Tab-separated table of C-alpha atoms in Angstrom:
chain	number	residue	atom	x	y	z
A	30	UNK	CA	-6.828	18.597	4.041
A	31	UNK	CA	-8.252	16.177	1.710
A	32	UNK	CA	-7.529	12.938	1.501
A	33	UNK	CA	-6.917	10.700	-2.024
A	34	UNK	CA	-9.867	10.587	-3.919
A	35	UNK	CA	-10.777	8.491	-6.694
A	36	UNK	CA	-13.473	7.909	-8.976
A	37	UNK	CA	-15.749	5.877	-9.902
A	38	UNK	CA	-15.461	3.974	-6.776
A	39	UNK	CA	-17.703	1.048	-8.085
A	40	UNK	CA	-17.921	-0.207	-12.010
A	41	UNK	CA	-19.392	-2.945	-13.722
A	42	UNK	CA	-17.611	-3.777	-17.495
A	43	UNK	CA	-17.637	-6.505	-19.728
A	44	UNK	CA	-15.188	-8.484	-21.420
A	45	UNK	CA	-13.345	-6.427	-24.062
A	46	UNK	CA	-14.460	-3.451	-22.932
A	47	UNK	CA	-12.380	-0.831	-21.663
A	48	UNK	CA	-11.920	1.354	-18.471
A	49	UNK	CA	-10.448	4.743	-17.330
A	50	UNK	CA	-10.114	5.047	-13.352
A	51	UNK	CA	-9.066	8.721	-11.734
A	52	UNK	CA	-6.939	9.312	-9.210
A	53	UNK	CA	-6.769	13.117	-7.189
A	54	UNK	CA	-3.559	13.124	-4.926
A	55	UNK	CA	-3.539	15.378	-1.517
A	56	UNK	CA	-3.080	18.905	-2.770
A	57	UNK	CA	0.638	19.388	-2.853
A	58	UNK	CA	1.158	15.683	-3.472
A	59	UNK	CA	3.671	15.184	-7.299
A	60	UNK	CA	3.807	11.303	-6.880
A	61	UNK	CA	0.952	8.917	-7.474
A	62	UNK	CA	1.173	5.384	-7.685
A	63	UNK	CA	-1.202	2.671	-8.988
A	64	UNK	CA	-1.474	-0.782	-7.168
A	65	UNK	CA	-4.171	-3.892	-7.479
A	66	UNK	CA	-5.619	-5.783	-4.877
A	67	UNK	CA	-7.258	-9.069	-5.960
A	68	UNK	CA	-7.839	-12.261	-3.244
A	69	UNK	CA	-5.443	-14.141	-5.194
A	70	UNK	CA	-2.447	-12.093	-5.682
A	71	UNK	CA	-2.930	-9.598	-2.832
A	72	UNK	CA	-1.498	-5.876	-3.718
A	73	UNK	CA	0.741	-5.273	-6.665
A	74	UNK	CA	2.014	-2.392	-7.720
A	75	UNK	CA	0.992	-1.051	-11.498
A	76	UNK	CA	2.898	1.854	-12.252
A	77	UNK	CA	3.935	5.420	-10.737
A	78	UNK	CA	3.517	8.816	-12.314
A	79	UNK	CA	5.953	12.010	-10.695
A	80	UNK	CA	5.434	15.218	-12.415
A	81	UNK	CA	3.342	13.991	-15.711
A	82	UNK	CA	6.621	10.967	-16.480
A	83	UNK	CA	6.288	7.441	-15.665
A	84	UNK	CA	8.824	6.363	-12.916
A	85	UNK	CA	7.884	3.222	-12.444
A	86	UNK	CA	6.275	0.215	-14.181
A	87	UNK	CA	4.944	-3.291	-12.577
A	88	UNK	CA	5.074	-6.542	-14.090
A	89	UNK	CA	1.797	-5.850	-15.961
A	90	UNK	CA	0.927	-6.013	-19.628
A	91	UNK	CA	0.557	-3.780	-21.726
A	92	UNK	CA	-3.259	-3.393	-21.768
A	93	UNK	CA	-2.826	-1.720	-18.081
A	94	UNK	CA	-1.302	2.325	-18.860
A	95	UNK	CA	-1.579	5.400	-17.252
A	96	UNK	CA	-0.840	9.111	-17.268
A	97	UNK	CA	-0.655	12.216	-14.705
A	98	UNK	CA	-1.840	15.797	-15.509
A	99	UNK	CA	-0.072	18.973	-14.815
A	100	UNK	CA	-2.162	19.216	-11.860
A	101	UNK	CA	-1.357	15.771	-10.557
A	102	UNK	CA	-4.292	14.294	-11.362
A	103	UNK	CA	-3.956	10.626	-12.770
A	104	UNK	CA	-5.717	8.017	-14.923
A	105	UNK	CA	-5.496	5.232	-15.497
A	106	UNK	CA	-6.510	2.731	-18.451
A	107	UNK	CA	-6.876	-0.756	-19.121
A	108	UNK	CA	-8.112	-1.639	-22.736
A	109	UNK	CA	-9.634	-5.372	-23.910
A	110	UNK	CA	-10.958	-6.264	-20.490
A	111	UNK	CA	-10.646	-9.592	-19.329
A	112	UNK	CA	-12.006	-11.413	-16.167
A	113	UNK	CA	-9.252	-12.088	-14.310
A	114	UNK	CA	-8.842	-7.896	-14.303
A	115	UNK	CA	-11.820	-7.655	-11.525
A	116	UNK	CA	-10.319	-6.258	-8.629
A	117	UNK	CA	-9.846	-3.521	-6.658
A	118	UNK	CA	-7.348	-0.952	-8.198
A	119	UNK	CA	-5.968	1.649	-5.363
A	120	UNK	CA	-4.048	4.777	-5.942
A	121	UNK	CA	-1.248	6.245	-3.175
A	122	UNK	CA	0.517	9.787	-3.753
A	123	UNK	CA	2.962	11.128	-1.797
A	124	UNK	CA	5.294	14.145	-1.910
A	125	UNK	CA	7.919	12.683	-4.028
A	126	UNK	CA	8.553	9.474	-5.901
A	127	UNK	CA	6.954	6.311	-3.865
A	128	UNK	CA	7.126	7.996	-0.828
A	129	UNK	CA	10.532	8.208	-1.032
A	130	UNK	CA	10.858	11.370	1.378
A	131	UNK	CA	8.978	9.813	4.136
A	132	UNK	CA	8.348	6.554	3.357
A	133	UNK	CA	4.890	7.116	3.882
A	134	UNK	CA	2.113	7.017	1.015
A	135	UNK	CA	-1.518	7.929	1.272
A	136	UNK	CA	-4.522	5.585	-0.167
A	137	UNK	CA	-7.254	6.141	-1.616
A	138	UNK	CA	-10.360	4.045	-0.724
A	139	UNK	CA	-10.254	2.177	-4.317
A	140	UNK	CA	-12.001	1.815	-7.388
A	141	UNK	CA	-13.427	-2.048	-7.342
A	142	UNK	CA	-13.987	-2.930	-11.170
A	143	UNK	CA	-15.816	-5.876	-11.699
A	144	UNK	CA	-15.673	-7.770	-15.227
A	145	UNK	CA	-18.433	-9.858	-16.415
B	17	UNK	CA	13.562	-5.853	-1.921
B	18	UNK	CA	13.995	-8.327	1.109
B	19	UNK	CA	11.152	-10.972	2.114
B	20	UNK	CA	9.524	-10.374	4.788
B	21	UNK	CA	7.429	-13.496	6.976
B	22	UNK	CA	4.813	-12.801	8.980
B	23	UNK	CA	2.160	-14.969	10.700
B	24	UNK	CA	-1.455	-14.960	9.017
B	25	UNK	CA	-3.165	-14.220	12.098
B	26	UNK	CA	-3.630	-13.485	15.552
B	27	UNK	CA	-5.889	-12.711	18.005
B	28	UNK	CA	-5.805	-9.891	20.925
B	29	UNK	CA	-8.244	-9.102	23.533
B	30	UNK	CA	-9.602	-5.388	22.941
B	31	UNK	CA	-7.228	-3.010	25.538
B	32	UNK	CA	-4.122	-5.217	25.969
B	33	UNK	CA	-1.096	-5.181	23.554
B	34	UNK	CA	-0.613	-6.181	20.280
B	35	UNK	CA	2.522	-7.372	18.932
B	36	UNK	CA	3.100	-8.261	15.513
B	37	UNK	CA	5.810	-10.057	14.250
B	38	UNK	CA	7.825	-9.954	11.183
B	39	UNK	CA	10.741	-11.608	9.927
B	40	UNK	CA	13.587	-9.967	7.147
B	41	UNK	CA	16.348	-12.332	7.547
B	42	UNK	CA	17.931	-11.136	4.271
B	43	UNK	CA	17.362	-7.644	4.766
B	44	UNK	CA	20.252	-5.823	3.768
B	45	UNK	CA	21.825	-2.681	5.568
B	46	UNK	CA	20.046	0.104	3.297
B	47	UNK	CA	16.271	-1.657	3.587
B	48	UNK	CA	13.397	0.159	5.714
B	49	UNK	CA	10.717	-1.861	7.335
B	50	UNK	CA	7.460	-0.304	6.708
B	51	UNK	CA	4.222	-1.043	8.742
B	52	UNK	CA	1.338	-0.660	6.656
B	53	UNK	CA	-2.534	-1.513	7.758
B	54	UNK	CA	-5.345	-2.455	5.360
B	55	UNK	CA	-8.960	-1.965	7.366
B	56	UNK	CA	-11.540	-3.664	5.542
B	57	UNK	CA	-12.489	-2.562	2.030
B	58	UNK	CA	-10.414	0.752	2.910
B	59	UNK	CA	-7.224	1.221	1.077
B	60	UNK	CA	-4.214	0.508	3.288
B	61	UNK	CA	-3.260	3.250	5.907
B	62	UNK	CA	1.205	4.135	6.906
B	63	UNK	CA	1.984	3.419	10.412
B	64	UNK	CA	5.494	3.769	10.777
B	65	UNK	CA	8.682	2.746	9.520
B	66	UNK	CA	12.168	2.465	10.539
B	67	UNK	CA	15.808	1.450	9.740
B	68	UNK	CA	17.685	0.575	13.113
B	69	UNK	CA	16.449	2.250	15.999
B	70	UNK	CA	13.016	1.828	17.702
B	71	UNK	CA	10.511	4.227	16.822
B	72	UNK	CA	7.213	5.134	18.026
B	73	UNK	CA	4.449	7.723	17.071
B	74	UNK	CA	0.892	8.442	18.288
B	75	UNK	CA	-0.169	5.165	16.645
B	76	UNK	CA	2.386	2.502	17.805
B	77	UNK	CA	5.985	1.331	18.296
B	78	UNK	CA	8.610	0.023	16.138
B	79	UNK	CA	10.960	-2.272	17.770
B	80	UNK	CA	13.640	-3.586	15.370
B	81	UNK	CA	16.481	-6.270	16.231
B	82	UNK	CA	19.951	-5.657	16.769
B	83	UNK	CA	20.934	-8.123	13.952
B	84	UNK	CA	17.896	-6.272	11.681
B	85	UNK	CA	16.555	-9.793	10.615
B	86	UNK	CA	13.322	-9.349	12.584
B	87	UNK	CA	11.229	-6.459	13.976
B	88	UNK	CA	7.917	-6.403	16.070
B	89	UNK	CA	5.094	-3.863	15.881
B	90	UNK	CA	3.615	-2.809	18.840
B	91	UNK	CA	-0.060	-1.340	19.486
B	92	UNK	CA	-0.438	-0.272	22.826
B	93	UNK	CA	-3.686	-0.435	23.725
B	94	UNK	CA	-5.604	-2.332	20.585
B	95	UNK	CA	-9.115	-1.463	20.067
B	96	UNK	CA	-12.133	-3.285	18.024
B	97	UNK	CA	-11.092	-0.763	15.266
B	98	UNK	CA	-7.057	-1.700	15.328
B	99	UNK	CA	-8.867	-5.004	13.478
B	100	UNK	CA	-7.191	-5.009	10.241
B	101	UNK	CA	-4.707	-6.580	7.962
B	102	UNK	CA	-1.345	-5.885	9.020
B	103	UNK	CA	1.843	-5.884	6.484
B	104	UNK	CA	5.159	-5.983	7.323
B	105	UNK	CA	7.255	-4.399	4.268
B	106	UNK	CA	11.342	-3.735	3.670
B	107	UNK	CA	12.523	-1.688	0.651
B	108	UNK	CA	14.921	0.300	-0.414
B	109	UNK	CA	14.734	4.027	1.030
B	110	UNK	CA	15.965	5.843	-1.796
B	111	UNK	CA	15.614	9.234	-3.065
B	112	UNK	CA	13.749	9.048	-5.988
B	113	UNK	CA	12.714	6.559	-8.804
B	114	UNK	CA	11.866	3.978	-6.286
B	115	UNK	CA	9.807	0.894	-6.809
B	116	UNK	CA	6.757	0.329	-5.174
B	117	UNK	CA	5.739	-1.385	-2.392
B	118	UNK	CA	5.909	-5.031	-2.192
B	119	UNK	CA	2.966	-6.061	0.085
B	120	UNK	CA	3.130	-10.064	1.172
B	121	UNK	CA	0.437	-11.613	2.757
B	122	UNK	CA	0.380	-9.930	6.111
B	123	UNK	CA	-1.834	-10.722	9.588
B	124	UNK	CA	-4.770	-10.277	10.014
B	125	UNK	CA	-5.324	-9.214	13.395
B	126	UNK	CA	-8.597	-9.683	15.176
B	127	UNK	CA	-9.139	-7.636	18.695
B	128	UNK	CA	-11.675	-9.827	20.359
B	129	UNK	CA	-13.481	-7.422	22.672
C-alpha cells in the first residue's frame, strides 16, 4: 500500500510569509503527527491530529498550527515566517494515537522549507 | 520520558554485526525502547521496540538488560545501506493521547565496505 506522502516536498519562502504543508497518512491510518528536523535541535515533535482533534501539542509557538480532515488528511500552517523556521518538517501516522497500538509510526520523506 | 545515551558514532565493516548501544538508566517499569533509523534525507524508518524480553524481526534484534537500564540493537549482517542514523528512544506505551517521540542525538553508523 502506499506509503506517507506529503507535499510540496521542497519550498522556498520569505520572511513573514506564510506556509501550508500536507500530509496523506497510509490508507486506514486516524493518527498523524507533525515533527521538525533542523541540524541544531534534531527532531521535535509539533503536534498530533487523531480523528480531526488535536491530541497533542509540542513546545512550539503559536505561529506553528495544524488540522486533520475527515479523510485523515492533514495540514499544517506556520504564519509570519522567520529564519530560524528552515527545516525539514516530517509527518508520521499510525493506526491510533502516536503509534500507540504498535509503537510503530510511518514517515513521510519530508517537506524541507527553506526561509530567506 | 526517560533519557536515553547513545554513542555518536561507529563504524562496522559491511557483512559483520552491528551492535548499537543505548543507555536508559532511569527508565521506569512502564517505558518501551524504540529503535528508530533515519537514512539520509529520508524520514526516519521503525525497527523494533520492546519492554523486557529480547525481540527480533526480519530487520534485527532487540536485546534488553535484566536491570532495563541499557539495551543493544543488533543488525545481523549490516550492509552499505544499514548506513544511517540510529536512535535509541523510551516512552511511555500507552493507549491513547500519547506524546510524541523524543528523538536524542542518536549514532550514526557507517558500514565501511
Amino acid at each position: 500500500k502506499a506509503g506517507v506522502t506529503q507535499t510540496p516536498r521542497y519550498l522556498i519562502k520569505t520572511r513573514g510569509q506564510q506556509v501550508t504543508l500536507s500530509c496523506s497518512p497510509i490508507s486506514g491510518h486516524r493518527s498523524v503527527s507533525w515533527y521538525q528536523q533542523t541540524p541544531g535541535q534534531g527532531l521535535q515533535f509539533l503536534f498530533e491530529y487523531f480523528s480531526e482533534t488535536q491530541r497533542n501539542k509540542g513546545n512550539f509557538p503559536g505561529r506553528f498550527s495544524g488540522r486533520q480532515f475527515s479523510n485523515s488528511r492533514s495540514e499544517m500552517n506556520v504564519s509570519t515566517l522567520e529564519l530560524g523556521d528552515s527545516a525539514l518538517y516530517l509527518c508520521a501516522s499510525s493506526l491510533l494515537a502516536s503509534g500507540s497500538n504498535t509503537g510503530e509510526l510511518f514517515f513521510g520523506e519530508g517537506s524541507r522549507l527553506t526561509v530567506l | 520520558d526517560a533519557k536515553t545515551t547513545q554513542p555518536p558514532s561507529m563504524d562496522c565493516a559491511e557483512g559483520r554485526a552491528a551492535n548499537l548501544p543505548c543507555n536508559h538508566s532511569t527508565i521506569s517499569g512502564n517505558e518501551y525502547v524504540y529503535w528508530y533509523r533515519q537514512i539520509h534525507s529520508q524520514g526516519p524508518q521503525y525497527i523494533i521496540h520492546g519492554l523486557k524480553n529480547n525481540e527480533t524481526n526480519e530487520m534485527a534484534s532487540l536485546i534488553i538488560t535484566e536491570d532495563r537500564k541499557s539495551s543493544t540493537l543488533i543488525l545481523p549482517h549490516a550492509t552499505l545501506r544499514d548506513t544511517a542514523v540510529y536512535y535509541c528512544i523510551v516512552r511511555v506505551y500507552s493507549g491513547g493521547g500519547a506524546d510524541g517521540l523524543t528523538f536524542g542525538k542518536g549514532t550514526h553508523l557507517i558500514i565501511q565496505p
